[in-house]
């Protein structure tokens, strides 16, 4: 289990503590649902979200949360994969930080914690996708050492 404490400087609060831990219980998923809805507004309700995350968990999906007190302020959903392009790699499915916690280092701490997990799991690469129109996200990823390598294509069926 990943359990880390990060002390981050915050302009409004002299010192804020963010605790990183994997979501595991129904209560954890309930707390994380409003945050995930900021990224995935099509999600219907907390119970459906928890059920889907648990199904994905059977395929190796993990959901790392940044907690401040009893509130989830950020989430990073990821899984280990392997293919002929990257070899063994960690893929980030979801990365979101609440609007009030942005610019306080939470996203960077989530990226770094997940990147560290990729290293522990002997992954050769750290991979994520983002929308073409997500210029702010792209700037954030560049600042954290990620480089654009291609385009992602999909087709609804």
PDB file of C-alpha atoms in Angstrom:
ATOM      1  CA  UNK A   1       0.000   0.000   0.000  1.00  0.00           C
ATOM      2  CA  UNK A   2       1.182   3.510  -0.785  1.00  0.00           C
ATOM      3  CA  UNK A   3       0.924   5.721   2.267  1.00  0.00           C
ATOM      4  CA  UNK A   4       2.917   8.925   2.230  1.00  0.00           C
ATOM      5  CA  UNK A   5       2.736  12.282   3.921  1.00  0.00           C
ATOM      6  CA  UNK A   6       3.546  15.409   1.972  1.00  0.00           C
ATOM      7  CA  UNK A   7       3.835  18.781   3.601  1.00  0.00           C
ATOM      8  CA  UNK A   8       3.162  21.492   1.070  1.00  0.00           C
ATOM      9  CA  UNK A   9       3.365  25.246   1.302  1.00  0.00           C
ATOM     10  CA  UNK A  10       0.000  26.877   0.713  1.00  0.00           C
ATOM     11  CA  UNK A  11      -0.488  30.657   0.430  1.00  0.00           C
ATOM     12  CA  UNK A  12      -3.774  30.601   2.348  1.00  0.00           C
ATOM     13  CA  UNK A  13      -2.811  28.006   4.954  1.00  0.00           C
ATOM     14  CA  UNK A  14       0.749  28.217   6.306  1.00  0.00           C
ATOM     15  CA  UNK A  15       1.246  24.436   6.234  1.00  0.00           C
ATOM     16  CA  UNK A  16      -1.071  21.822   4.751  1.00  0.00           C
ATOM     17  CA  UNK A  17      -0.704  18.093   5.100  1.00  0.00           C
ATOM     18  CA  UNK A  18      -1.787  15.825   2.259  1.00  0.00           C
ATOM     19  CA  UNK A  19      -1.876  12.110   2.947  1.00  0.00           C
ATOM     20  CA  UNK A  20      -1.658   9.793  -0.051  1.00  0.00           C
ATOM     21  CA  UNK A  21      -3.354   6.401   0.154  1.00  0.00           C
ATOM     22  CA  UNK A  22      -5.131   3.947  -2.114  1.00  0.00           C
ATOM     23  CA  UNK A  23      -8.932   3.984  -2.082  1.00  0.00           C
ATOM     24  CA  UNK A  24     -10.147   0.649  -0.741  1.00  0.00           C
ATOM     25  CA  UNK A  25     -13.378   0.924   1.232  1.00  0.00           C
ATOM     26  CA  UNK A  26     -16.864   1.968   0.158  1.00  0.00           C
ATOM     27  CA  UNK A  27     -16.432   5.038   2.363  1.00  0.00           C
ATOM     28  CA  UNK A  28     -13.208   5.904   0.486  1.00  0.00           C
ATOM     29  CA  UNK A  29     -14.971   5.644  -2.871  1.00  0.00           C
ATOM     30  CA  UNK A  30     -17.832   7.828  -1.590  1.00  0.00           C
ATOM     31  CA  UNK A  31     -15.280  10.470  -0.575  1.00  0.00           C
ATOM     32  CA  UNK A  32     -13.503  10.261  -3.945  1.00  0.00           C
ATOM     33  CA  UNK A  33     -16.599  10.361  -6.146  1.00  0.00           C
ATOM     34  CA  UNK A  34     -17.111  14.180  -6.281  1.00  0.00           C
ATOM     35  CA  UNK A  35     -13.450  14.601  -7.259  1.00  0.00           C
ATOM     36  CA  UNK A  36     -13.650  11.993 -10.021  1.00  0.00           C
ATOM     37  CA  UNK A  37     -16.829  13.658 -11.313  1.00  0.00           C
ATOM     38  CA  UNK A  38     -14.783  16.790 -12.011  1.00  0.00           C
ATOM     39  CA  UNK A  39     -12.804  14.730 -14.538  1.00  0.00           C
ATOM     40  CA  UNK A  40     -15.520  12.267 -15.581  1.00  0.00           C
ATOM     41  CA  UNK A  41     -18.867  14.137 -15.383  1.00  0.00           C
ATOM     42  CA  UNK A  42     -20.692  11.292 -17.149  1.00  0.00           C
ATOM     43  CA  UNK A  43     -20.395   9.087 -14.036  1.00  0.00           C
ATOM     44  CA  UNK A  44     -23.925   8.620 -12.728  1.00  0.00           C
ATOM     45  CA  UNK A  45     -23.496   8.107  -8.990  1.00  0.00           C
ATOM     46  CA  UNK A  46     -21.070   7.074  -6.274  1.00  0.00           C
ATOM     47  CA  UNK A  47     -22.275   3.457  -6.130  1.00  0.00           C
ATOM     48  CA  UNK A  48     -21.831   2.969  -9.890  1.00  0.00           C
ATOM     49  CA  UNK A  49     -18.406   4.633  -9.675  1.00  0.00           C
ATOM     50  CA  UNK A  50     -17.312   2.326  -6.835  1.00  0.00           C
ATOM     51  CA  UNK A  51     -18.605  -0.754  -8.667  1.00  0.00           C
ATOM     52  CA  UNK A  52     -16.760   0.162 -11.860  1.00  0.00           C
ATOM     53  CA  UNK A  53     -13.536   1.018 -10.012  1.00  0.00           C
ATOM     54  CA  UNK A  54     -13.713  -2.363  -8.243  1.00  0.00           C
ATOM     55  CA  UNK A  55     -14.241  -4.159 -11.592  1.00  0.00           C
ATOM     56  CA  UNK A  56     -11.282  -2.294 -13.020  1.00  0.00           C
ATOM     57  CA  UNK A  57      -9.374  -3.260  -9.867  1.00  0.00           C
ATOM     58  CA  UNK A  58      -9.731  -6.893 -10.932  1.00  0.00           C
ATOM     59  CA  UNK A  59      -7.701  -5.838 -13.999  1.00  0.00           C
ATOM     60  CA  UNK A  60      -5.019  -4.121 -11.911  1.00  0.00           C
ATOM     61  CA  UNK A  61      -6.478  -0.599 -11.657  1.00  0.00           C
ATOM     62  CA  UNK A  62      -5.560   1.305  -8.492  1.00  0.00           C
ATOM     63  CA  UNK A  63      -6.873   4.669  -7.328  1.00  0.00           C
ATOM     64  CA  UNK A  64      -4.488   6.803  -5.288  1.00  0.00           C
ATOM     65  CA  UNK A  65      -6.077   9.653  -3.331  1.00  0.00           C
ATOM     66  CA  UNK A  66      -4.590  12.823  -1.875  1.00  0.00           C
ATOM     67  CA  UNK A  67      -6.450  13.505   1.374  1.00  0.00           C
ATOM     68  CA  UNK A  68      -6.513  16.748   3.318  1.00  0.00           C
ATOM     69  CA  UNK A  69      -8.187  16.018   6.610  1.00  0.00           C
ATOM     70  CA  UNK A  70     -11.207  13.891   5.743  1.00  0.00           C
ATOM     71  CA  UNK A  71     -11.563  15.210   2.186  1.00  0.00           C
ATOM     72  CA  UNK A  72     -10.165  13.846  -1.047  1.00  0.00           C
ATOM     73  CA  UNK A  73      -8.451  16.659  -2.941  1.00  0.00           C
ATOM     74  CA  UNK A  74      -6.948  14.665  -5.817  1.00  0.00           C
ATOM     75  CA  UNK A  75      -6.987  11.258  -7.483  1.00  0.00           C
ATOM     76  CA  UNK A  76      -4.634   9.295  -9.709  1.00  0.00           C
ATOM     77  CA  UNK A  77      -6.010   6.116 -11.259  1.00  0.00           C
ATOM     78  CA  UNK A  78      -3.385   3.829 -12.771  1.00  0.00           C
ATOM     79  CA  UNK A  79      -2.537   0.269 -13.814  1.00  0.00           C
ATOM     80  CA  UNK A  80       0.478  -1.767 -14.859  1.00  0.00           C
ATOM     81  CA  UNK A  81       0.471  -2.905 -18.478  1.00  0.00           C
ATOM     82  CA  UNK A  82       2.803  -4.441 -21.013  1.00  0.00           C
ATOM     83  CA  UNK A  83       2.961  -4.114 -24.778  1.00  0.00           C
ATOM     84  CA  UNK A  84       5.436  -4.234 -27.656  1.00  0.00           C
ATOM     85  CA  UNK A  85       5.804  -0.434 -27.803  1.00  0.00           C
ATOM     86  CA  UNK A  86       6.788   0.278 -24.179  1.00  0.00           C
ATOM     87  CA  UNK A  87       7.494  -3.103 -22.628  1.00  0.00           C
ATOM     88  CA  UNK A  88       6.286  -3.065 -19.018  1.00  0.00           C
ATOM     89  CA  UNK A  89       4.768   0.344 -18.226  1.00  0.00           C
ATOM     90  CA  UNK A  90       2.492   2.160 -15.817  1.00  0.00           C
ATOM     91  CA  UNK A  91      -0.507   3.792 -17.477  1.00  0.00           C
ATOM     92  CA  UNK A  92      -2.348   6.672 -15.796  1.00  0.00           C
ATOM     93  CA  UNK A  93      -6.061   6.419 -16.620  1.00  0.00           C
ATOM     94  CA  UNK A  94      -7.219   9.320 -14.465  1.00  0.00           C
ATOM     95  CA  UNK A  95      -5.552  12.330 -12.866  1.00  0.00           C
ATOM     96  CA  UNK A  96      -7.633  15.049 -11.250  1.00  0.00           C
ATOM     97  CA  UNK A  97      -7.221  17.634  -8.489  1.00  0.00           C
ATOM     98  CA  UNK A  98     -10.071  19.721  -7.092  1.00  0.00           C
ATOM     99  CA  UNK A  99     -10.163  23.340  -8.230  1.00  0.00           C
ATOM    100  CA  UNK A 100      -9.435  24.608  -4.696  1.00  0.00           C
ATOM    101  CA  UNK A 101      -6.341  22.376  -4.355  1.00  0.00           C
ATOM    102  CA  UNK A 102      -4.740  23.226  -7.701  1.00  0.00           C
ATOM    103  CA  UNK A 103      -1.528  25.229  -7.578  1.00  0.00           C
ATOM    104  CA  UNK A 104      -0.676  23.683  -4.201  1.00  0.00           C
ATOM    105  CA  UNK A 105       1.455  20.822  -5.498  1.00  0.00           C
ATOM    106  CA  UNK A 106      -1.127  18.051  -5.107  1.00  0.00           C
ATOM    107  CA  UNK A 107      -1.033  17.015  -8.774  1.00  0.00           C
ATOM    108  CA  UNK A 108       2.752  16.951  -8.763  1.00  0.00           C
ATOM    109  CA  UNK A 109       2.808  14.836  -5.628  1.00  0.00           C
ATOM    110  CA  UNK A 110       0.349  12.364  -7.162  1.00  0.00           C
ATOM    111  CA  UNK A 111       2.434  12.157 -10.356  1.00  0.00           C
ATOM    112  CA  UNK A 112       5.619  11.608  -8.364  1.00  0.00           C
ATOM    113  CA  UNK A 113       4.061   8.942  -6.123  1.00  0.00           C
ATOM    114  CA  UNK A 114       2.703   7.031  -9.121  1.00  0.00           C
ATOM    115  CA  UNK A 115       6.022   7.425 -10.972  1.00  0.00           C
ATOM    116  CA  UNK A 116       7.792   6.000  -7.908  1.00  0.00           C
ATOM    117  CA  UNK A 117       5.379   3.055  -7.974  1.00  0.00           C
ATOM    118  CA  UNK A 118       6.270   2.480 -11.645  1.00  0.00           C
ATOM    119  CA  UNK A 119       9.945   2.343 -10.688  1.00  0.00           C
ATOM    120  CA  UNK A 120       9.221  -0.097  -7.828  1.00  0.00           C
ATOM    121  CA  UNK A 121       7.344  -2.296 -10.303  1.00  0.00           C
ATOM    122  CA  UNK A 122      10.317  -2.230 -12.722  1.00  0.00           C
ATOM    123  CA  UNK A 123       8.395  -0.414 -15.439  1.00  0.00           C
ATOM    124  CA  UNK A 124      10.307   0.880 -18.440  1.00  0.00           C
ATOM    125  CA  UNK A 125       7.867   3.769 -19.078  1.00  0.00           C
ATOM    126  CA  UNK A 126       5.297   6.039 -17.454  1.00  0.00           C
ATOM    127  CA  UNK A 127       2.419   6.794 -19.871  1.00  0.00           C
ATOM    128  CA  UNK A 128      -0.764   8.861 -19.903  1.00  0.00           C
ATOM    129  CA  UNK A 129      -3.107  10.389 -22.459  1.00  0.00           C
ATOM    130  CA  UNK A 130      -4.740  13.793 -22.408  1.00  0.00           C
ATOM    131  CA  UNK A 131      -7.173  15.599 -24.665  1.00  0.00           C
ATOM    132  CA  UNK A 132      -5.855  17.710 -27.512  1.00  0.00           C
ATOM    133  CA  UNK A 133      -7.716  20.722 -26.129  1.00  0.00           C
ATOM    134  CA  UNK A 134      -6.327  20.351 -22.601  1.00  0.00           C
ATOM    135  CA  UNK A 135      -3.586  22.988 -22.915  1.00  0.00           C
ATOM    136  CA  UNK A 136      -3.303  23.569 -19.147  1.00  0.00           C
ATOM    137  CA  UNK A 137      -2.967  19.839 -18.517  1.00  0.00           C
ATOM    138  CA  UNK A 138      -0.361  19.541 -21.249  1.00  0.00           C
ATOM    139  CA  UNK A 139       1.708  22.353 -19.707  1.00  0.00           C
ATOM    140  CA  UNK A 140       1.459  20.606 -16.333  1.00  0.00           C
ATOM    141  CA  UNK A 141       2.662  17.301 -17.832  1.00  0.00           C
ATOM    142  CA  UNK A 142       5.574  18.976 -19.629  1.00  0.00           C
ATOM    143  CA  UNK A 143       6.614  20.637 -16.349  1.00  0.00           C
ATOM    144  CA  UNK A 144       6.658  17.189 -14.746  1.00  0.00           C
ATOM    145  CA  UNK A 145       8.932  15.661 -17.360  1.00  0.00           C
ATOM    146  CA  UNK A 146       6.374  13.971 -19.605  1.00  0.00           C
ATOM    147  CA  UNK A 147       6.813  14.412 -23.350  1.00  0.00           C
ATOM    148  CA  UNK A 148       4.244  14.136 -26.116  1.00  0.00           C
ATOM    149  CA  UNK A 149       4.932  11.007 -28.174  1.00  0.00           C
ATOM    150  CA  UNK A 150       1.887  10.613 -30.408  1.00  0.00           C
ATOM    151  CA  UNK A 151      -1.834  10.917 -30.781  1.00  0.00           C
ATOM    152  CA  UNK A 152      -4.489   8.634 -29.354  1.00  0.00           C
ATOM    153  CA  UNK A 153      -7.242   7.559 -31.774  1.00  0.00           C
ATOM    154  CA  UNK A 154     -10.591   6.057 -30.828  1.00  0.00           C
ATOM    155  CA  UNK A 155     -13.963   5.273 -32.339  1.00  0.00           C
ATOM    156  CA  UNK A 156     -17.262   4.848 -30.516  1.00  0.00           C
ATOM    157  CA  UNK A 157     -18.883   1.494 -31.283  1.00  0.00           C
TER     158      UNK A 157
END
